[in-house]
Amino acid sequence: MANDPIITITGMSFSYALSDRPALDAIDLEIHRGEYVAVMGLNGAGKTTLGLCLNGIIPHMLMGQQTGTVRVDGHDPSIRVVREMARTVGIVFDNPEFQMSQVTAAEEVALGLENLGVPTVEMPDRIARALRLVGLDGFEDRAPMGLSGGQQQRLAIASVLVMRPSILFMDEPTSNLDPLGKDEIFEIAQRLNRDEGMTVIVAEHEVEVLAEYADRIIVMHQGRIALQGTPAEVLSQVSALSKLGLRSPQVTEFSQALSGPSGHLPITTDETLRWLKDRASRAPA
Ligand SMILES: Nc1ncnc2c1ncn2[C@@H]1O[C@H](COP(=O)(O)OP(=O)(O)OP(=O)(O)O)[C@@H](O)[C@H]1O
Ligand SMILES: [Mg+2]
């Protein structure tokens, strides 16, 4: 991974208007170009607010008090207009059906391009490529409302990809999807990260998914960054996570129950199988 920060947040706090406590409280954070970062935290921890500060919805469309600095791929979202910021950060939320407003998938994807003033002649190629990136090749004429939840979410991702952002922020993108739909979304995110070099940030509750895909996990708690590190570093801290109301992967909890808190604990099923074999081979005959 290039050691080149694409996002630099320094001493940033934000309180929503009329709220008596900050939603984000003195955040310092650097995210590198091409990194895949997962953001964990209980309801109200500040995950969504963090995303909205990156694309300029905060402070332009949601009022409040913001201090500190945010730089996103060379831009200050508090100065750049929100429409332009979409060229840099694409945000996808958890409820794809509310993000659909057009008669066809192509029109849905074209909306962002119209907002950016992209010439009409360039649109079909850009739309086709965005649909291809999410595995919806040839879906141009399909009705968004007739798609499955997973397909709708992929269409929502295509609608931001068409603006060619360097950063994709997905806010609990699979919370309304079935297991197959969830896997598809995470595979697309991984492909965009690995093959297209996109910086991917995902707010997510399912720790098993985080263990599998993320380069780094950030744990937020009451508007602050409580823990961060590689998935292995963060998810093996079973008791620290539990104090924050969060759980570790089931395989990690299982391994800890077997071995006690010391030593390296596995965080994925594959690692657990190796870990168990290793323990078995070292057990006295
Ligand atoms: N539009 C708003 N107006 C006022 N307060 C808000 C608004 N949105 C969020 N908050 C408050 O800001 C804090 C952070 O909320 P945020 O939605 O960022 O958390 P989150 O980690 O995304 O939670 P969730 O897991 O429920 O999505 C919470 O205390 C929340 O009540
Ligand atoms: Mg949220």
mmCIF file of C-alpha atoms and ligand atoms in Angstrom:
data_model
loop_
_atom_site.group_PDB
_atom_site.id
_atom_site.type_symbol
_atom_site.label_atom_id
_atom_site.label_comp_id
_atom_site.label_asym_id
_atom_site.label_seq_id
_atom_site.Cartn_x
_atom_site.Cartn_y
_atom_site.Cartn_z
ATOM 1 C CA MET A 1 0.000 0.000 0.000
ATOM 2 C CA ALA A 2 1.341 3.394 -0.932
ATOM 3 C CA ASN A 3 2.132 5.434 2.139
ATOM 4 C CA ASP A 4 0.265 8.394 0.743
ATOM 5 C CA PRO A 5 -2.588 9.772 2.859
ATOM 6 C CA ILE A 6 -5.746 10.406 0.853
ATOM 7 C CA ILE A 7 -7.696 11.507 3.938
ATOM 8 C CA THR A 8 -6.218 13.539 6.768
ATOM 9 C CA ILE A 9 -8.454 14.577 9.647
ATOM 10 C CA THR A 10 -6.916 16.676 12.394
ATOM 11 C CA GLY A 11 -8.587 17.554 15.678
ATOM 12 C CA MET A 12 -12.016 17.415 14.097
ATOM 13 C CA SER A 13 -15.124 17.713 16.244
ATOM 14 C CA PHE A 14 -18.707 18.101 15.125
ATOM 15 C CA SER A 15 -21.883 18.714 17.116
ATOM 16 C CA TYR A 16 -25.254 18.655 15.387
ATOM 17 C CA ALA A 17 -27.319 21.810 15.913
ATOM 18 C CA LEU A 18 -29.297 21.662 19.175
ATOM 19 C CA SER A 19 -27.364 18.614 20.360
ATOM 20 C CA ASP A 20 -25.660 18.870 23.728
ATOM 21 C CA ARG A 21 -22.863 16.409 22.994
ATOM 22 C CA PRO A 22 -20.447 16.100 20.079
ATOM 23 C CA ALA A 23 -21.181 13.408 17.480
ATOM 24 C CA LEU A 24 -17.459 13.474 16.630
ATOM 25 C CA ASP A 25 -15.025 14.413 19.341
ATOM 26 C CA ALA A 26 -11.422 15.424 18.513
ATOM 27 C CA ILE A 27 -10.860 12.930 15.692
ATOM 28 C CA ASP A 28 -7.327 12.502 14.323
ATOM 29 C CA LEU A 29 -7.239 10.075 11.432
ATOM 30 C CA GLU A 30 -5.177 9.326 8.349
ATOM 31 C CA ILE A 31 -6.379 6.957 5.653
ATOM 32 C CA HIS A 32 -3.984 5.920 2.910
ATOM 33 C CA ARG A 33 -4.646 5.771 -0.805
ATOM 34 C CA GLY A 34 -5.781 2.267 -1.696
ATOM 35 C CA GLU A 35 -6.505 1.281 1.888
ATOM 36 C CA TYR A 36 -9.598 -0.752 2.876
ATOM 37 C CA VAL A 37 -10.770 0.557 6.221
ATOM 38 C CA ALA A 38 -13.647 -0.779 8.275
ATOM 39 C CA VAL A 39 -15.354 1.385 10.864
ATOM 40 C CA MET A 40 -17.028 -0.390 13.777
ATOM 41 C CA GLY A 41 -18.998 1.015 16.662
ATOM 42 C CA LEU A 42 -22.342 0.855 18.423
ATOM 43 C CA ASN A 43 -25.373 2.806 17.227
ATOM 44 C CA GLY A 44 -24.637 6.490 17.679
ATOM 45 C CA ALA A 45 -20.840 6.023 17.760
ATOM 46 C CA GLY A 46 -20.359 8.519 14.894
ATOM 47 C CA LYS A 47 -19.743 6.271 11.859
ATOM 48 C CA THR A 48 -22.279 7.942 9.559
ATOM 49 C CA THR A 49 -21.326 11.420 10.767
ATOM 50 C CA LEU A 50 -17.701 10.669 9.847
ATOM 51 C CA GLY A 51 -18.760 9.736 6.304
ATOM 52 C CA LEU A 52 -20.883 12.868 5.950
ATOM 53 C CA CYS A 53 -17.902 15.022 6.962
ATOM 54 C CA LEU A 54 -15.873 13.469 4.137
ATOM 55 C CA ASN A 55 -18.289 14.294 1.319
ATOM 56 C CA GLY A 56 -19.298 17.726 2.579
ATOM 57 C CA ILE A 57 -22.939 16.944 3.450
ATOM 58 C CA ILE A 58 -21.583 18.169 6.789
ATOM 59 C CA PRO A 59 -21.339 21.172 7.096
ATOM 60 C CA HIS A 60 -23.178 22.214 3.902
ATOM 61 C CA MET A 61 -26.494 20.396 4.315
ATOM 62 C CA LEU A 62 -26.600 19.346 7.967
ATOM 63 C CA MET A 63 -26.087 22.203 10.371
ATOM 64 C CA GLY A 64 -23.887 22.157 13.404
ATOM 65 C CA GLN A 65 -20.631 23.254 14.913
ATOM 66 C CA GLN A 66 -17.441 21.909 13.310
ATOM 67 C CA THR A 67 -13.844 22.464 14.384
ATOM 68 C CA GLY A 68 -10.531 21.032 13.171
ATOM 69 C CA THR A 69 -9.515 20.258 9.589
ATOM 70 C CA VAL A 70 -10.484 17.659 6.996
ATOM 71 C CA ARG A 71 -8.526 17.097 3.759
ATOM 72 C CA VAL A 72 -9.904 14.601 1.270
ATOM 73 C CA ASP A 73 -7.740 13.923 -1.782
ATOM 74 C CA GLY A 74 -6.477 17.492 -1.734
ATOM 75 C CA HIS A 75 -9.873 19.082 -1.072
ATOM 76 C CA ASP A 76 -11.480 20.729 1.916
ATOM 77 C CA PRO A 77 -15.088 19.440 1.927
ATOM 78 C CA SER A 78 -16.236 22.418 3.985
ATOM 79 C CA ILE A 79 -15.249 24.736 1.113
ATOM 80 C CA ARG A 80 -15.890 22.682 -2.038
ATOM 81 C CA VAL A 81 -19.510 22.448 -3.202
ATOM 82 C CA VAL A 82 -21.151 19.122 -2.333
ATOM 83 C CA ARG A 83 -21.943 18.304 -5.959
ATOM 84 C CA GLU A 84 -18.253 18.569 -6.874
ATOM 85 C CA MET A 85 -17.201 16.577 -3.815
ATOM 86 C CA ALA A 86 -19.044 13.593 -5.365
ATOM 87 C CA ARG A 87 -16.142 13.363 -7.833
ATOM 88 C CA THR A 88 -13.925 12.493 -4.890
ATOM 89 C CA VAL A 89 -16.086 10.575 -2.397
ATOM 90 C CA GLY A 90 -18.983 8.279 -3.279
ATOM 91 C CA ILE A 91 -21.307 7.385 -0.416
ATOM 92 C CA VAL A 92 -23.677 4.421 -0.393
ATOM 93 C CA PHE A 93 -26.208 3.995 2.402
ATOM 94 C CA ASP A 94 -27.988 0.957 3.828
ATOM 95 C CA ASN A 95 -31.390 1.441 2.196
ATOM 96 C CA PRO A 96 -30.960 1.143 -1.582
ATOM 97 C CA GLU A 97 -34.664 1.387 -2.382
ATOM 98 C CA PHE A 98 -34.758 4.930 -0.967
ATOM 99 C CA GLN A 99 -31.856 5.854 -3.224
ATOM 100 C CA MET A 100 -33.777 4.854 -6.395
ATOM 101 C CA SER A 101 -35.878 7.492 -8.121
ATOM 102 C CA GLN A 102 -35.711 6.812 -11.875
ATOM 103 C CA VAL A 103 -37.592 4.613 -14.365
ATOM 104 C CA THR A 104 -34.542 2.716 -15.675
ATOM 105 C CA ALA A 105 -31.214 1.663 -14.226
ATOM 106 C CA ALA A 106 -29.382 3.739 -16.859
ATOM 107 C CA GLU A 107 -31.302 6.867 -15.830
ATOM 108 C CA GLU A 108 -30.557 6.119 -12.197
ATOM 109 C CA VAL A 109 -26.824 5.965 -12.890
ATOM 110 C CA ALA A 110 -26.977 8.982 -15.218
ATOM 111 C CA LEU A 111 -28.325 11.295 -12.481
ATOM 112 C CA GLY A 112 -24.925 11.939 -10.964
ATOM 113 C CA LEU A 113 -23.420 12.624 -14.366
ATOM 114 C CA GLU A 114 -26.129 15.172 -15.125
ATOM 115 C CA ASN A 115 -25.371 16.895 -11.827
ATOM 116 C CA LEU A 116 -21.715 17.099 -12.835
ATOM 117 C CA GLY A 117 -22.564 18.445 -16.284
ATOM 118 C CA VAL A 118 -20.950 15.523 -18.139
ATOM 119 C CA PRO A 119 -21.765 15.755 -21.901
ATOM 120 C CA THR A 120 -24.624 13.433 -22.941
ATOM 121 C CA VAL A 121 -22.479 11.685 -25.585
ATOM 122 C CA GLU A 122 -20.060 10.450 -22.919
ATOM 123 C CA MET A 123 -22.785 9.040 -20.711
ATOM 124 C CA PRO A 124 -23.581 5.626 -22.268
ATOM 125 C CA ASP A 125 -19.968 4.414 -22.029
ATOM 126 C CA ARG A 126 -19.556 5.639 -18.481
ATOM 127 C CA ILE A 127 -22.881 4.101 -17.436
ATOM 128 C CA ALA A 128 -22.038 0.758 -19.055
ATOM 129 C CA ARG A 129 -18.659 0.664 -17.327
ATOM 130 C CA ALA A 130 -20.154 1.524 -13.910
ATOM 131 C CA LEU A 131 -22.778 -1.222 -14.329
ATOM 132 C CA ARG A 132 -20.063 -3.674 -15.383
ATOM 133 C CA LEU A 133 -18.003 -2.887 -12.267
ATOM 134 C CA VAL A 134 -20.903 -4.005 -10.073
ATOM 135 C CA GLY A 135 -21.835 -7.052 -12.159
ATOM 136 C CA LEU A 136 -24.967 -5.489 -13.681
ATOM 137 C CA ASP A 137 -23.810 -5.583 -17.316
ATOM 138 C CA GLY A 138 -26.711 -5.033 -19.664
ATOM 139 C CA PHE A 139 -29.113 -3.873 -16.951
ATOM 140 C CA GLU A 140 -29.490 -0.395 -18.523
ATOM 141 C CA ASP A 141 -33.197 -0.746 -19.355
ATOM 142 C CA ARG A 142 -34.269 -2.603 -16.227
ATOM 143 C CA ALA A 143 -36.577 -0.907 -13.723
ATOM 144 C CA PRO A 144 -34.729 -0.219 -10.441
ATOM 145 C CA MET A 145 -37.826 -1.017 -8.401
ATOM 146 C CA GLY A 146 -38.042 -4.467 -10.036
ATOM 147 C CA LEU A 147 -34.518 -5.452 -8.931
ATOM 148 C CA SER A 148 -33.669 -7.535 -5.867
ATOM 149 C CA GLY A 149 -32.349 -5.718 -2.798
ATOM 150 C CA GLY A 150 -28.816 -6.848 -3.595
ATOM 151 C CA GLN A 151 -29.105 -5.685 -7.207
ATOM 152 C CA GLN A 152 -30.515 -2.342 -6.039
ATOM 153 C CA GLN A 153 -27.558 -1.889 -3.737
ATOM 154 C CA ARG A 154 -25.189 -2.707 -6.598
ATOM 155 C CA LEU A 155 -27.032 -0.130 -8.713
ATOM 156 C CA ALA A 156 -26.602 2.421 -5.911
ATOM 157 C CA ILE A 157 -22.865 1.659 -5.968
ATOM 158 C CA ALA A 158 -22.787 2.049 -9.788
ATOM 159 C CA SER A 159 -24.533 5.428 -9.384
ATOM 160 C CA VAL A 160 -21.611 6.734 -7.343
ATOM 161 C CA LEU A 161 -18.872 4.893 -9.287
ATOM 162 C CA VAL A 162 -19.964 6.588 -12.500
ATOM 163 C CA MET A 163 -18.627 9.848 -11.025
ATOM 164 C CA ARG A 164 -15.202 8.149 -10.745
ATOM 165 C CA PRO A 165 -14.580 8.906 -7.090
ATOM 166 C CA SER A 166 -11.242 7.915 -5.573
ATOM 167 C CA ILE A 167 -12.938 6.997 -2.283
ATOM 168 C CA LEU A 168 -15.987 4.796 -1.717
ATOM 169 C CA PHE A 169 -17.679 5.102 1.696
ATOM 170 C CA MET A 170 -20.272 2.402 2.300
ATOM 171 C CA ASP A 171 -22.483 2.943 5.339
ATOM 172 C CA GLU A 172 -23.704 -0.455 6.551
ATOM 173 C CA PRO A 173 -24.311 -1.370 2.919
ATOM 174 C CA THR A 174 -25.628 -4.867 3.542
ATOM 175 C CA SER A 175 -27.785 -4.488 6.631
ATOM 176 C CA ASN A 176 -30.976 -5.022 4.597
ATOM 177 C CA LEU A 177 -29.645 -7.815 2.357
ATOM 178 C CA ASP A 178 -29.767 -11.594 2.500
ATOM 179 C CA PRO A 179 -26.479 -13.522 2.973
ATOM 180 C CA LEU A 180 -25.880 -13.957 -0.770
ATOM 181 C CA GLY A 181 -26.529 -10.256 -1.423
ATOM 182 C CA LYS A 182 -24.127 -9.374 1.418
ATOM 183 C CA ASP A 183 -21.332 -11.519 -0.029
ATOM 184 C CA GLU A 184 -21.788 -9.935 -3.465
ATOM 185 C CA ILE A 185 -21.457 -6.420 -2.082
ATOM 186 C CA PHE A 186 -18.286 -7.261 -0.155
ATOM 187 C CA GLU A 187 -16.795 -9.020 -3.163
ATOM 188 C CA ILE A 188 -17.474 -5.941 -5.312
ATOM 189 C CA ALA A 189 -15.910 -3.684 -2.672
ATOM 190 C CA GLN A 190 -12.862 -5.929 -2.516
ATOM 191 C CA ARG A 191 -12.517 -5.945 -6.307
ATOM 192 C CA LEU A 192 -12.827 -2.147 -6.498
ATOM 193 C CA ASN A 193 -10.155 -1.864 -3.835
ATOM 194 C CA ARG A 194 -7.759 -4.452 -5.229
ATOM 195 C CA ASP A 195 -8.214 -4.071 -8.991
ATOM 196 C CA GLU A 196 -9.287 -0.436 -9.360
ATOM 197 C CA GLY A 197 -7.136 0.945 -6.543
ATOM 198 C CA MET A 198 -10.094 2.603 -4.831
ATOM 199 C CA THR A 199 -9.850 3.593 -1.207
ATOM 200 C CA VAL A 200 -12.744 1.808 0.486
ATOM 201 C CA ILE A 201 -14.257 2.696 3.849
ATOM 202 C CA VAL A 202 -17.056 0.534 5.196
ATOM 203 C CA ALA A 203 -19.098 1.103 8.341
ATOM 204 C CA GLU A 204 -20.080 -2.398 9.323
ATOM 205 C CA HIS A 205 -21.345 -4.420 12.257
ATOM 206 C CA GLU A 206 -20.520 -7.915 11.065
ATOM 207 C CA VAL A 207 -17.096 -8.578 12.475
ATOM 208 C CA GLU A 208 -16.601 -11.774 10.490
ATOM 209 C CA VAL A 209 -16.740 -9.691 7.297
ATOM 210 C CA LEU A 210 -14.287 -7.139 8.683
ATOM 211 C CA ALA A 211 -11.810 -9.862 9.578
ATOM 212 C CA GLU A 212 -11.928 -11.141 6.026
ATOM 213 C CA TYR A 213 -11.589 -7.967 3.976
ATOM 214 C CA ALA A 214 -10.250 -4.937 5.855
ATOM 215 C CA ASP A 215 -6.628 -3.737 5.990
ATOM 216 C CA ARG A 216 -7.443 -1.770 9.118
ATOM 217 C CA ILE A 217 -10.292 -1.558 11.593
ATOM 218 C CA ILE A 218 -11.226 1.640 13.397
ATOM 219 C CA VAL A 219 -13.475 1.256 16.409
ATOM 220 C CA MET A 220 -15.497 4.327 17.283
ATOM 221 C CA HIS A 221 -17.117 4.950 20.641
ATOM 222 C CA GLN A 222 -19.085 8.076 21.563
ATOM 223 C CA GLY A 223 -17.571 10.106 18.751
ATOM 224 C CA ARG A 224 -13.965 9.099 19.430
ATOM 225 C CA ILE A 225 -11.598 6.531 17.983
ATOM 226 C CA ALA A 226 -11.357 3.965 20.763
ATOM 227 C CA LEU A 227 -9.205 1.300 19.069
ATOM 228 C CA GLN A 228 -7.542 0.848 15.708
ATOM 229 C CA GLY A 229 -5.174 -1.557 14.007
ATOM 230 C CA THR A 230 -5.136 -4.533 11.686
ATOM 231 C CA PRO A 231 -8.123 -6.893 11.989
ATOM 232 C CA ALA A 232 -5.905 -9.328 13.910
ATOM 233 C CA GLU A 233 -4.813 -6.603 16.360
ATOM 234 C CA VAL A 234 -8.298 -5.240 16.953
ATOM 235 C CA LEU A 235 -10.538 -8.289 16.786
ATOM 236 C CA SER A 236 -8.393 -10.397 19.104
ATOM 237 C CA GLN A 237 -8.984 -7.840 21.901
ATOM 238 C CA VAL A 238 -12.042 -9.726 23.033
ATOM 239 C CA SER A 239 -12.420 -8.039 26.424
ATOM 240 C CA ALA A 240 -11.659 -4.472 25.199
ATOM 241 C CA LEU A 241 -14.287 -4.879 22.476
ATOM 242 C CA SER A 242 -16.755 -6.341 24.879
ATOM 243 C CA LYS A 243 -16.305 -3.318 27.199
ATOM 244 C CA LEU A 244 -17.290 -1.162 24.196
ATOM 245 C CA GLY A 245 -20.388 -3.307 23.692
ATOM 246 C CA LEU A 246 -18.950 -5.036 20.617
ATOM 247 C CA ARG A 247 -18.107 -8.627 19.923
ATOM 248 C CA SER A 248 -15.144 -10.380 18.347
ATOM 249 C CA PRO A 249 -15.590 -12.993 15.621
ATOM 250 C CA GLN A 250 -17.188 -16.156 17.026
ATOM 251 C CA VAL A 251 -14.088 -18.148 16.106
ATOM 252 C CA THR A 252 -11.951 -15.761 18.205
ATOM 253 C CA GLU A 253 -14.264 -16.049 21.203
ATOM 254 C CA PHE A 254 -14.252 -19.813 20.812
ATOM 255 C CA SER A 255 -10.449 -19.947 20.619
ATOM 256 C CA GLN A 256 -10.122 -17.724 23.640
ATOM 257 C CA ALA A 257 -12.487 -19.944 25.597
ATOM 258 C CA LEU A 258 -10.174 -22.856 24.757
ATOM 259 C CA SER A 259 -6.839 -21.197 25.392
ATOM 260 C CA GLY A 260 -7.388 -18.274 27.765
ATOM 261 C CA PRO A 261 -6.615 -14.666 26.917
ATOM 262 C CA SER A 262 -2.900 -15.051 26.179
ATOM 263 C CA GLY A 263 -1.228 -15.548 22.828
ATOM 264 C CA HIS A 264 -2.330 -15.076 19.256
ATOM 265 C CA LEU A 265 -5.999 -15.732 18.595
ATOM 266 C CA PRO A 266 -7.381 -16.528 15.135
ATOM 267 C CA ILE A 267 -9.972 -14.196 13.584
ATOM 268 C CA THR A 268 -11.147 -16.168 10.533
ATOM 269 C CA THR A 269 -12.377 -19.743 10.091
ATOM 270 C CA ASP A 270 -9.327 -20.727 8.019
ATOM 271 C CA GLU A 271 -6.969 -19.395 10.661
ATOM 272 C CA THR A 272 -8.917 -21.221 13.349
ATOM 273 C CA LEU A 273 -8.525 -24.544 11.549
ATOM 274 C CA ARG A 274 -4.750 -23.988 11.313
ATOM 275 C CA TRP A 275 -4.665 -22.847 14.955
ATOM 276 C CA LEU A 276 -6.542 -25.970 16.108
ATOM 277 C CA LYS A 277 -4.276 -28.277 14.073
ATOM 278 C CA ASP A 278 -1.225 -26.583 15.530
ATOM 279 C CA ARG A 279 -2.559 -26.993 19.084
ATOM 280 C CA ALA A 280 -3.424 -30.633 18.425
ATOM 281 C CA SER A 281 0.074 -31.340 17.072
ATOM 282 C CA ARG A 282 1.644 -29.779 20.171
ATOM 283 C CA ALA A 283 -0.663 -31.492 22.683
ATOM 284 C CA PRO A 284 0.960 -34.246 24.778
ATOM 285 C CA ALA A 285 0.219 -37.716 23.327
HETATM 286 N N1 LIG B 1 -29.278 14.587 11.924
HETATM 287 C C1 LIG B 1 -28.915 14.537 13.223
HETATM 288 N N2 LIG B 1 -29.284 15.502 14.087
HETATM 289 C C2 LIG B 1 -28.912 15.457 15.402
HETATM 290 N N3 LIG B 1 -28.148 14.490 15.931
HETATM 291 C C3 LIG B 1 -27.753 13.501 15.120
HETATM 292 C C4 LIG B 1 -28.113 13.455 13.727
HETATM 293 N N4 LIG B 1 -27.557 12.347 13.178
HETATM 294 C C5 LIG B 1 -26.896 11.730 14.174
HETATM 295 N N5 LIG B 1 -27.009 12.405 15.341
HETATM 296 C C6 LIG B 1 -26.366 12.051 16.616
HETATM 297 O O1 LIG B 1 -24.958 12.025 16.408
HETATM 298 C C7 LIG B 1 -24.368 10.927 17.081
HETATM 299 C C8 LIG B 1 -23.612 10.056 16.075
HETATM 300 O O2 LIG B 1 -24.580 9.469 15.199
HETATM 301 P P1 LIG B 1 -24.222 8.648 13.892
HETATM 302 O O3 LIG B 1 -25.493 8.503 13.132
HETATM 303 O O4 LIG B 1 -23.065 9.269 13.221
HETATM 304 O O5 LIG B 1 -23.783 7.255 14.531
HETATM 305 P P2 LIG B 1 -23.577 5.843 13.811
HETATM 306 O O6 LIG B 1 -22.332 5.278 14.390
HETATM 307 O O7 LIG B 1 -23.675 6.001 12.352
HETATM 308 O O8 LIG B 1 -24.817 5.013 14.376
HETATM 309 P P3 LIG B 1 -25.691 3.843 13.674
HETATM 310 O O9 LIG B 1 -24.931 2.565 13.877
HETATM 311 O O10 LIG B 1 -26.967 3.874 14.448
HETATM 312 O O11 LIG B 1 -25.878 4.199 12.229
HETATM 313 C C9 LIG B 1 -25.483 10.225 17.817
HETATM 314 O O12 LIG B 1 -25.511 10.709 19.133
HETATM 315 C C10 LIG B 1 -26.727 10.653 17.057
HETATM 316 O O13 LIG B 1 -27.851 10.674 17.912
HETATM 317 MG MG MG B 2 -24.920 5.202 10.912
#
